mmCIF file of C-alpha atoms and ligand atoms in Angstrom:
data_model
loop_
_atom_site.group_PDB
_atom_site.id
_atom_site.type_symbol
_atom_site.label_atom_id
_atom_site.label_comp_id
_atom_site.label_asym_id
_atom_site.label_seq_id
_atom_site.Cartn_x
_atom_site.Cartn_y
_atom_site.Cartn_z
ATOM 1 C CA UNK V 458 0.014 0.304 0.374
ATOM 2 C CA UNK V 459 1.661 2.955 -0.898
ATOM 3 C CA UNK V 460 2.124 6.222 1.541
ATOM 4 C CA UNK V 461 1.428 5.856 5.398
ATOM 5 C CA UNK V 462 -1.669 4.678 7.324
ATOM 6 C CA UNK V 463 -3.286 7.911 9.792
ATOM 7 C CA UNK V 464 -5.471 7.406 12.409
ATOM 8 C CA UNK V 465 -9.304 9.035 11.380
ATOM 9 C CA UNK V 466 -8.745 11.914 13.426
ATOM 10 C CA UNK V 467 -6.118 12.987 10.650
ATOM 11 C CA UNK V 468 -8.737 13.305 7.969
ATOM 12 C CA UNK V 469 -10.271 16.032 10.219
ATOM 13 C CA UNK V 470 -7.162 18.210 10.840
ATOM 14 C CA UNK V 471 -6.544 18.114 6.920
ATOM 15 C CA UNK V 472 -10.360 19.198 6.683
ATOM 16 C CA UNK V 473 -9.473 21.773 8.309
ATOM 17 C CA UNK V 474 -6.549 22.578 6.434
ATOM 18 C CA UNK V 475 -8.993 21.927 3.152
ATOM 19 C CA UNK V 476 -11.308 24.530 4.650
ATOM 20 C CA UNK V 477 -9.274 27.282 5.398
ATOM 21 C CA UNK V 478 -6.674 27.265 2.992
ATOM 22 C CA UNK V 479 -10.570 27.442 0.972
ATOM 23 C CA UNK V 480 -11.444 30.318 2.036
ATOM 24 C CA UNK V 481 -7.289 31.787 2.434
ATOM 25 C CA UNK V 482 -7.096 31.881 -0.679
ATOM 26 C CA UNK V 483 -10.794 33.454 -1.568
ATOM 27 C CA UNK V 484 -10.261 36.150 0.340
ATOM 28 C CA UNK V 485 -7.235 37.645 -0.959
ATOM 29 C CA UNK V 486 -8.312 37.051 -4.028
ATOM 30 C CA UNK V 487 -8.696 40.246 -5.783
ATOM 31 C CA UNK V 488 -6.399 41.775 -3.927
ATOM 32 C CA UNK V 489 -2.938 40.196 -4.938
ATOM 33 C CA UNK V 490 -1.572 37.695 -7.896
ATOM 34 C CA UNK V 491 0.355 36.211 -5.460
ATOM 35 C CA UNK V 492 -0.096 33.880 -2.866
ATOM 36 C CA UNK V 493 2.261 31.694 -0.571
ATOM 37 C CA UNK V 494 1.981 28.438 0.876
ATOM 38 C CA UNK V 495 4.653 27.204 3.517
ATOM 39 C CA UNK V 496 4.529 23.319 4.655
ATOM 40 C CA UNK V 497 7.095 22.721 6.723
ATOM 41 C CA UNK V 498 6.418 18.274 7.901
ATOM 42 C CA UNK V 499 5.273 17.490 4.247
ATOM 43 C CA UNK V 500 4.718 14.096 4.481
ATOM 44 C CA UNK V 501 3.741 11.665 1.470
ATOM 45 C CA UNK V 502 1.347 13.052 -0.690
ATOM 46 C CA UNK V 503 -1.105 10.326 -0.730
ATOM 47 C CA UNK V 504 -2.226 8.645 3.164
ATOM 48 C CA UNK V 505 -4.725 5.923 4.085
ATOM 49 C CA UNK V 506 -7.508 5.489 7.102
ATOM 50 C CA UNK V 507 -6.111 2.833 9.009
ATOM 51 C CA UNK V 508 -10.022 1.992 9.324
ATOM 52 C CA UNK V 509 -11.651 1.899 6.623
ATOM 53 C CA UNK V 510 -8.110 2.112 4.066
ATOM 54 C CA UNK V 511 -9.362 4.474 2.427
ATOM 55 C CA UNK V 512 -7.312 7.285 1.112
ATOM 56 C CA UNK V 513 -6.599 10.644 2.609
ATOM 57 C CA UNK V 514 -4.895 13.049 0.298
ATOM 58 C CA UNK V 515 -2.005 14.545 2.828
ATOM 59 C CA UNK V 516 -1.741 17.652 2.845
ATOM 60 C CA UNK V 517 0.551 19.035 -0.162
ATOM 61 C CA UNK V 518 -1.735 17.830 -2.119
ATOM 62 C CA UNK V 519 -4.292 19.512 -0.646
ATOM 63 C CA UNK V 520 -3.058 22.693 -1.083
ATOM 64 C CA UNK V 521 -1.832 22.334 -4.210
ATOM 65 C CA UNK V 522 -5.923 21.477 -5.332
ATOM 66 C CA UNK V 523 -7.436 24.587 -4.290
ATOM 67 C CA UNK V 524 -8.464 26.421 -6.414
ATOM 68 C CA UNK V 525 -9.921 30.259 -7.511
ATOM 69 C CA UNK V 526 -7.580 30.578 -6.928
ATOM 70 C CA UNK V 527 -4.589 28.796 -6.117
ATOM 71 C CA UNK V 528 -1.606 29.250 -4.174
ATOM 72 C CA UNK V 529 0.949 30.716 -5.799
ATOM 73 C CA UNK V 530 4.975 29.426 -4.658
ATOM 74 C CA UNK V 531 4.472 26.166 -2.287
ATOM 75 C CA UNK V 532 7.649 25.670 -0.190
ATOM 76 C CA UNK V 533 7.559 22.107 1.154
ATOM 77 C CA UNK V 534 9.907 20.049 4.267
ATOM 78 C CA UNK V 535 10.816 16.556 3.915
ATOM 79 C CA UNK V 536 13.874 14.669 5.762
ATOM 80 C CA UNK V 537 15.622 14.196 3.525
ATOM 81 C CA UNK V 538 15.128 10.616 3.004
ATOM 82 C CA UNK V 539 11.942 11.128 1.333
ATOM 83 C CA UNK V 540 12.310 14.513 -0.077
ATOM 84 C CA UNK V 541 13.217 13.851 -3.915
ATOM 85 C CA UNK V 542 10.216 10.525 -3.643
ATOM 86 C CA UNK V 543 8.132 13.754 -2.950
ATOM 87 C CA UNK V 544 9.195 16.515 -5.337
ATOM 88 C CA UNK V 545 9.002 14.264 -8.366
ATOM 89 C CA UNK V 546 5.588 12.963 -7.374
ATOM 90 C CA UNK V 547 4.305 16.534 -7.307
ATOM 91 C CA UNK V 548 5.916 17.721 -10.202
ATOM 92 C CA UNK V 549 4.425 15.099 -12.395
ATOM 93 C CA UNK V 550 0.885 15.582 -10.770
ATOM 94 C CA UNK V 551 1.383 18.832 -11.099
ATOM 95 C CA UNK V 552 3.209 20.573 -13.816
ATOM 96 C CA UNK V 553 4.093 23.843 -14.039
ATOM 97 C CA UNK V 554 3.441 24.954 -10.808
ATOM 98 C CA UNK V 555 6.165 26.807 -8.511
ATOM 99 C CA UNK V 556 7.236 23.955 -6.197
ATOM 100 C CA UNK V 557 10.414 24.089 -4.177
ATOM 101 C CA UNK V 558 10.721 21.537 -1.978
ATOM 102 C CA UNK V 559 13.743 21.387 0.897
ATOM 103 C CA UNK V 560 15.456 18.523 1.877
ATOM 104 C CA UNK V 561 16.558 18.232 5.458
ATOM 105 C CA UNK V 562 15.922 19.733 8.048
ATOM 106 C CA UNK V 563 12.607 22.150 8.227
ATOM 107 C CA UNK V 564 14.047 23.969 11.530
ATOM 108 C CA UNK V 565 16.855 24.530 10.153
ATOM 109 C CA UNK V 566 15.966 24.983 5.830
ATOM 110 C CA UNK V 567 13.787 27.469 6.699
ATOM 111 C CA UNK V 568 15.651 30.134 7.337
ATOM 112 C CA UNK V 569 16.911 29.567 3.339
ATOM 113 C CA UNK V 570 13.451 29.140 1.708
ATOM 114 C CA UNK V 571 12.499 32.719 3.687
ATOM 115 C CA UNK V 572 14.991 34.233 2.609
ATOM 116 C CA UNK V 573 14.598 33.358 -1.735
ATOM 117 C CA UNK V 574 10.751 34.538 -0.784
ATOM 118 C CA UNK V 575 11.540 37.979 0.291
ATOM 119 C CA UNK V 576 11.293 39.585 -2.745
ATOM 120 C CA UNK V 577 7.101 38.130 -1.884
ATOM 121 C CA UNK V 578 7.099 38.744 0.806
ATOM 122 C CA UNK V 579 4.434 40.909 1.162
ATOM 123 C CA UNK V 580 2.124 38.137 -0.176
ATOM 124 C CA UNK V 581 -0.611 36.435 2.144
ATOM 125 C CA UNK V 582 1.773 33.916 3.265
ATOM 126 C CA UNK V 583 -0.097 30.546 5.482
ATOM 127 C CA UNK V 584 2.369 28.033 7.171
ATOM 128 C CA UNK V 585 1.389 24.621 8.468
ATOM 129 C CA UNK V 586 3.394 23.121 10.869
ATOM 130 C CA UNK V 587 2.966 19.736 11.209
ATOM 131 C CA UNK V 588 5.652 17.523 13.345
ATOM 132 C CA UNK V 589 4.905 13.780 14.349
ATOM 133 C CA UNK V 590 6.183 15.061 17.951
ATOM 134 C CA UNK V 591 8.227 17.325 19.486
ATOM 135 C CA UNK V 592 10.139 18.886 16.131
ATOM 136 C CA UNK V 593 8.700 21.590 16.207
ATOM 137 C CA UNK V 594 11.291 24.462 17.135
ATOM 138 C CA UNK V 595 10.270 27.972 18.068
ATOM 139 C CA UNK V 596 13.283 29.432 15.885
ATOM 140 C CA UNK V 597 11.124 28.311 12.895
ATOM 141 C CA UNK V 598 8.163 30.014 14.086
ATOM 142 C CA UNK V 599 9.476 33.133 15.531
ATOM 143 C CA UNK V 600 11.465 32.793 11.719
ATOM 144 C CA UNK V 601 7.506 33.057 10.244
ATOM 145 C CA UNK V 602 6.314 36.005 12.337
ATOM 146 C CA UNK V 603 9.263 37.694 11.241
ATOM 147 C CA UNK V 604 8.739 37.120 7.350
ATOM 148 C CA UNK V 605 5.660 39.876 7.818
ATOM 149 C CA UNK V 606 7.554 41.305 10.445
ATOM 150 C CA UNK V 607 6.465 44.593 8.729
ATOM 151 C CA UNK V 608 3.393 44.212 7.313
ATOM 152 C CA UNK V 609 -0.160 45.235 9.597
ATOM 153 C CA UNK V 610 -0.671 40.775 9.307
ATOM 154 C CA UNK V 611 1.999 38.642 9.547
ATOM 155 C CA UNK V 612 2.672 34.935 8.299
ATOM 156 C CA UNK V 613 -0.844 32.816 9.331
ATOM 157 C CA UNK V 614 -0.083 29.238 10.912
ATOM 158 C CA UNK V 615 -1.700 26.613 12.097
ATOM 159 C CA UNK V 616 0.927 24.458 13.933
ATOM 160 C CA UNK V 617 0.766 20.644 15.319
ATOM 161 C CA UNK V 618 1.330 21.157 19.546
ATOM 162 C CA UNK V 619 1.935 17.966 20.955
ATOM 163 C CA UNK V 620 0.325 18.753 24.700
ATOM 164 C CA UNK V 621 0.019 14.591 25.671
ATOM 165 C CA UNK V 622 2.806 13.549 24.207
ATOM 166 C CA UNK V 623 4.894 15.505 26.878
ATOM 167 C CA UNK V 624 3.109 13.734 30.036
ATOM 168 C CA UNK V 625 4.770 10.390 28.642
ATOM 169 C CA UNK V 626 8.297 12.318 28.090
ATOM 170 C CA UNK V 627 8.133 13.669 31.106
ATOM 171 C CA UNK V 628 8.400 11.328 34.297
ATOM 172 C CA UNK V 629 6.059 11.921 37.506
ATOM 173 C CA UNK V 630 7.281 8.314 38.785
ATOM 174 C CA UNK V 631 10.772 9.752 41.180
ATOM 175 C CA UNK V 632 12.584 8.939 37.592
ATOM 176 C CA UNK V 633 14.550 11.275 35.776
ATOM 177 C CA UNK V 634 13.698 12.889 32.957
ATOM 178 C CA UNK V 635 16.117 12.158 29.871
ATOM 179 C CA UNK V 636 18.099 14.718 28.764
ATOM 180 C CA UNK V 637 17.355 15.173 24.999
ATOM 181 C CA UNK V 638 13.709 15.203 25.895
ATOM 182 C CA UNK V 639 14.214 18.324 28.741
ATOM 183 C CA UNK V 640 16.462 19.860 25.673
ATOM 184 C CA UNK V 641 13.881 19.133 23.118
ATOM 185 C CA UNK V 642 11.108 21.041 25.431
ATOM 186 C CA UNK V 643 13.920 23.585 25.969
ATOM 187 C CA UNK V 644 13.733 24.173 22.553
ATOM 188 C CA UNK V 645 10.799 23.888 21.381
ATOM 189 C CA UNK V 646 9.388 26.402 23.604
ATOM 190 C CA UNK V 647 12.081 28.670 23.583
ATOM 191 C CA UNK V 648 12.266 29.213 26.867
ATOM 192 C CA UNK V 649 12.857 26.750 30.074
ATOM 193 C CA UNK V 650 9.514 28.053 31.927
ATOM 194 C CA UNK V 651 7.507 25.060 30.714
ATOM 195 C CA UNK V 652 9.226 23.425 33.997
ATOM 196 C CA UNK V 653 7.841 25.274 36.483
ATOM 197 C CA UNK V 654 4.347 23.228 35.222
ATOM 198 C CA UNK V 655 6.324 20.387 35.187
ATOM 199 C CA UNK V 656 7.809 20.879 38.876
ATOM 200 C CA UNK V 657 3.881 21.972 39.740
ATOM 201 C CA UNK V 658 2.514 18.486 38.159
ATOM 202 C CA UNK V 659 5.805 16.779 40.109
ATOM 203 C CA UNK V 660 4.602 18.074 43.370
ATOM 204 C CA UNK V 661 0.960 16.803 43.519
ATOM 205 C CA UNK V 662 -0.065 21.412 42.469
ATOM 206 C CA UNK V 663 -1.531 19.365 39.266
ATOM 207 C CA UNK V 664 -3.067 16.220 37.304
ATOM 208 C CA UNK V 665 -1.914 15.270 34.085
ATOM 209 C CA UNK V 666 -5.143 16.715 32.480
ATOM 210 C CA UNK V 667 -4.281 20.666 34.098
ATOM 211 C CA UNK V 668 -0.675 19.707 32.749
ATOM 212 C CA UNK V 669 -1.365 19.303 29.583
ATOM 213 C CA UNK V 670 -3.312 23.016 29.442
ATOM 214 C CA UNK V 671 -1.809 24.836 30.780
ATOM 215 C CA UNK V 672 1.935 24.263 28.064
ATOM 216 C CA UNK V 673 -0.924 23.909 26.393
ATOM 217 C CA UNK V 674 -1.621 27.881 27.280
ATOM 218 C CA UNK V 675 1.986 28.590 27.720
ATOM 219 C CA UNK V 676 2.352 27.895 24.230
ATOM 220 C CA UNK V 677 -0.286 30.022 22.663
ATOM 221 C CA UNK V 678 0.626 32.941 26.101
ATOM 222 C CA UNK V 679 4.123 33.019 23.683
ATOM 223 C CA UNK V 680 3.083 33.003 20.404
ATOM 224 C CA UNK V 681 0.757 36.049 21.472
ATOM 225 C CA UNK V 682 3.280 37.572 23.824
ATOM 226 C CA UNK V 683 6.584 37.443 22.127
ATOM 227 C CA UNK V 684 5.832 36.466 18.521
ATOM 228 C CA UNK V 685 2.795 39.411 18.648
ATOM 229 C CA UNK V 686 0.382 37.162 17.580
ATOM 230 C CA UNK V 687 -3.659 38.922 18.410
ATOM 231 C CA UNK V 688 -5.215 35.608 17.715
ATOM 232 C CA UNK V 689 -4.472 31.566 19.058
ATOM 233 C CA UNK V 690 -6.938 28.911 18.582
ATOM 234 C CA UNK V 691 -6.542 25.567 19.876
ATOM 235 C CA UNK V 692 -8.343 22.677 18.570
ATOM 236 C CA UNK V 693 -8.410 19.347 20.841
ATOM 237 C CA UNK V 694 -7.869 16.162 18.655
ATOM 238 C CA UNK V 695 -9.413 13.169 21.096
ATOM 239 C CA UNK V 696 -8.787 8.994 19.381
ATOM 240 C CA UNK V 697 -12.716 7.611 19.186
ATOM 241 C CA UNK V 698 -11.522 7.181 23.355
ATOM 242 C CA UNK V 699 -11.841 10.033 24.374
ATOM 243 C CA UNK V 700 -8.263 10.102 24.669
ATOM 244 C CA UNK V 701 -6.175 14.091 23.707
ATOM 245 C CA UNK V 702 -3.771 13.040 21.128
ATOM 246 C CA UNK V 703 -3.218 16.433 19.899
ATOM 247 C CA UNK V 704 -3.961 20.323 20.036
ATOM 248 C CA UNK V 705 -4.323 21.978 16.438
ATOM 249 C CA UNK V 706 -3.075 26.311 17.569
ATOM 250 C CA UNK V 707 -4.390 28.560 14.924
ATOM 251 C CA UNK V 708 -2.451 31.789 14.830
ATOM 252 C CA UNK V 709 -3.455 34.671 13.697
ATOM 253 C CA UNK V 710 -3.472 38.693 13.343
ATOM 254 C CA UNK V 711 -6.364 38.809 11.100
ATOM 255 C CA UNK V 712 -10.345 39.744 12.405
ATOM 256 C CA UNK V 713 -11.370 37.698 8.977
ATOM 257 C CA UNK V 714 -9.124 34.630 10.025
ATOM 258 C CA UNK V 715 -10.146 34.432 12.972
ATOM 259 C CA UNK V 716 -13.785 34.368 12.960
ATOM 260 C CA UNK V 717 -13.481 31.834 9.903
ATOM 261 C CA UNK V 718 -11.727 29.815 11.486
ATOM 262 C CA UNK V 719 -13.766 29.801 14.682
ATOM 263 C CA UNK V 720 -16.753 28.523 12.579
ATOM 264 C CA UNK V 721 -14.310 26.064 11.111
ATOM 265 C CA UNK V 722 -13.571 24.707 14.130
ATOM 266 C CA UNK V 723 -16.882 24.070 15.666
ATOM 267 C CA UNK V 724 -17.588 22.362 12.018
ATOM 268 C CA UNK V 725 -15.114 20.194 13.121
ATOM 269 C CA UNK V 726 -15.986 19.327 16.530
ATOM 270 C CA UNK V 727 -19.755 19.075 15.795
ATOM 271 C CA UNK V 728 -18.315 15.681 13.894
ATOM 272 C CA UNK V 729 -16.584 13.802 16.409
ATOM 273 C CA UNK V 730 -18.552 12.263 19.244
ATOM 274 C CA UNK V 731 -15.202 12.651 21.605
ATOM 275 C CA UNK V 732 -15.261 16.526 21.113
ATOM 276 C CA UNK V 733 -17.734 16.660 21.414
ATOM 277 C CA UNK V 734 -18.613 15.448 24.425
ATOM 278 C CA UNK V 735 -15.364 17.324 25.435
ATOM 279 C CA UNK V 736 -17.076 20.356 24.289
ATOM 280 C CA UNK V 737 -20.007 20.308 26.292
ATOM 281 C CA UNK V 738 -18.051 19.691 29.431
ATOM 282 C CA UNK V 739 -15.918 22.015 29.482
ATOM 283 C CA UNK V 740 -19.673 24.448 28.234
ATOM 284 C CA UNK V 741 -20.580 23.212 31.468
ATOM 285 C CA UNK V 742 -17.583 23.471 33.843
ATOM 286 C CA UNK V 743 -17.599 27.204 32.391
ATOM 287 C CA UNK V 744 -21.146 28.152 33.728
ATOM 288 C CA UNK V 745 -20.548 26.217 36.645
ATOM 289 C CA UNK V 746 -17.598 28.465 37.366
ATOM 290 C CA UNK V 747 -19.793 32.016 36.641
ATOM 291 C CA UNK V 748 -23.103 30.366 37.996
ATOM 292 C CA UNK V 749 -21.785 28.375 41.171
ATOM 293 C CA UNK V 750 -24.422 25.786 39.598
ATOM 294 C CA UNK V 751 -23.556 22.411 40.463
ATOM 295 C CA UNK V 752 -23.922 20.548 37.625
ATOM 296 C CA UNK V 753 -26.761 20.049 35.292
ATOM 297 C CA UNK V 754 -25.467 17.321 33.004
ATOM 298 C CA UNK V 755 -24.904 14.407 35.082
ATOM 299 C CA UNK V 756 -27.218 12.852 32.192
ATOM 300 C CA UNK V 757 -24.419 11.302 30.054
ATOM 301 C CA UNK V 758 -26.695 10.171 27.164
ATOM 302 C CA UNK V 759 -27.084 14.314 27.432
ATOM 303 C CA UNK V 760 -23.522 14.804 26.453
ATOM 304 C CA UNK V 761 -23.359 12.237 24.536
ATOM 305 C CA UNK V 762 -26.039 12.948 22.685
ATOM 306 C CA UNK V 763 -26.230 14.089 18.917
ATOM 307 C CA UNK V 764 -25.873 17.808 17.447
ATOM 308 C CA UNK V 765 -29.315 19.965 18.622
ATOM 309 C CA UNK V 766 -30.282 22.676 16.918
ATOM 310 C CA UNK V 767 -27.618 25.926 16.660
ATOM 311 C CA UNK V 768 -25.800 23.644 18.753
ATOM 312 C CA UNK V 769 -21.534 25.490 19.204
ATOM 313 C CA UNK V 770 -18.913 23.241 19.428
ATOM 314 C CA UNK V 771 -16.021 26.228 20.093
ATOM 315 C CA UNK V 772 -15.321 29.338 21.637
ATOM 316 C CA UNK V 773 -12.436 31.163 21.704
ATOM 317 C CA UNK V 774 -11.372 31.818 25.171
ATOM 318 C CA UNK V 775 -7.719 33.803 25.437
ATOM 319 C CA UNK V 776 -4.707 31.924 26.485
ATOM 320 C CA UNK V 777 -4.131 32.923 30.647
ATOM 321 C CA UNK V 778 -0.735 34.656 31.460
ATOM 322 C CA UNK V 779 1.184 32.212 33.980
ATOM 323 C CA UNK V 780 0.840 32.128 37.452
ATOM 324 C CA UNK V 781 5.105 31.418 37.228
ATOM 325 C CA UNK V 782 5.254 34.794 34.892
ATOM 326 C CA UNK V 783 3.372 36.906 37.666
HETATM 327 C C1 SAM L 888 2.986 14.339 10.150
HETATM 328 S S1 SAM L 888 3.881 14.095 9.329
HETATM 329 C C2 SAM L 888 3.241 14.827 7.931
HETATM 330 C C3 SAM L 888 1.550 15.087 7.193
HETATM 331 C C4 SAM L 888 2.075 16.345 6.189
HETATM 332 N N1 SAM L 888 1.894 17.254 6.814
HETATM 333 C C5 SAM L 888 -0.311 15.552 6.446
HETATM 334 O O1 SAM L 888 -0.403 16.311 6.328
HETATM 335 O O2 SAM L 888 -0.310 14.805 5.069
HETATM 336 C C6 SAM L 888 5.800 14.576 9.890
HETATM 337 C C7 SAM L 888 6.077 14.691 8.560
HETATM 338 O O3 SAM L 888 7.602 14.763 8.634
HETATM 339 C C8 SAM L 888 8.355 14.839 8.294
HETATM 340 N N2 SAM L 888 9.976 14.601 9.705
HETATM 341 C C9 SAM L 888 10.604 14.551 10.522
HETATM 342 N N3 SAM L 888 11.333 15.326 11.158
HETATM 343 C C10 SAM L 888 11.375 16.380 10.221
HETATM 344 C C11 SAM L 888 12.303 17.851 9.956
HETATM 345 N N4 SAM L 888 12.773 18.229 11.777
HETATM 346 N N5 SAM L 888 12.162 17.781 9.504
HETATM 347 C C12 SAM L 888 11.093 18.178 7.968
HETATM 348 N N6 SAM L 888 10.390 17.527 8.305
HETATM 349 C C13 SAM L 888 10.338 16.508 8.973
HETATM 350 C C14 SAM L 888 8.693 12.889 8.525
HETATM 351 O O4 SAM L 888 9.407 12.446 7.536
HETATM 352 C C15 SAM L 888 6.823 13.644 8.588
HETATM 353 O O5 SAM L 888 6.376 12.178 7.075
#
């Protein structure tokens, strides 16, 4: 079988990407002839869903298939061992398109690629940052944010953030954290302050689920306060058992971007029972906190039930300043 096999949540992630890219190019249709797409962990052209064996277009094909209008310049990044095959397949399937596949570590290759694109830094630019785990460095996100720093809006980013994986690599049984995992987290956050969250978890002040939320909040806080993004939107992606596997974080300065992605997130969450149930629990918790009420949702069927008319499954909340930065 060609390509990799993915869990069903991958289709959800790529559906969100497709819907947003479509809206992104449409919004720029009458303003410019150039629009740039950057795919930092590009993967393969085609993949398969693990359970159903249905084919899933990889992000490269999703971006290249966006029409009316299409992206004018597309830059992909893949490990050296996969890059030549990806480039040959993309060139075969999309002749005449302005495509470059950069082989090697995207955290290194991004800088030269952005320098080469500098004459086009006025063009609307979208970056998909989709690692398998903890490979995306903060310095890469900073370089993306700097690319259009002098313009009114920065590069929009859609980033996979693997906070549930941190919980697995950060031991709480008394054993030492491996230094290579700690180094990776320093690079990923661009700061060693994540250790404050880990310390709180180690001393039992917070549970694993709260630690996960705090890592996410810290990352969003840094995207907004350090890189200067106006809005960040997290979408929690769960597996069929309802366990969180990662978050997708969307970062933008565009009012239209924030509105459109909120609506796409709400539709995505409505389609996945586990995500629906979590959104309902979250909403219920917020209501209880606001009104000091006991749970009205003791009825499990109500939490798990079908989508109600007008019911929304995503609301934006700004990140909070982490307690250790107060
Ligand atoms: C989750 S997959 C990407 C899936 C793809 N974006 C899609 O949606 O179809 C992550 C990919 O990143 C590649 N990769 C891992 N580390 C990398 C790095 N440092 N630089 C560039 N690519 C990397 C892996 O080979 C893998 O194909």
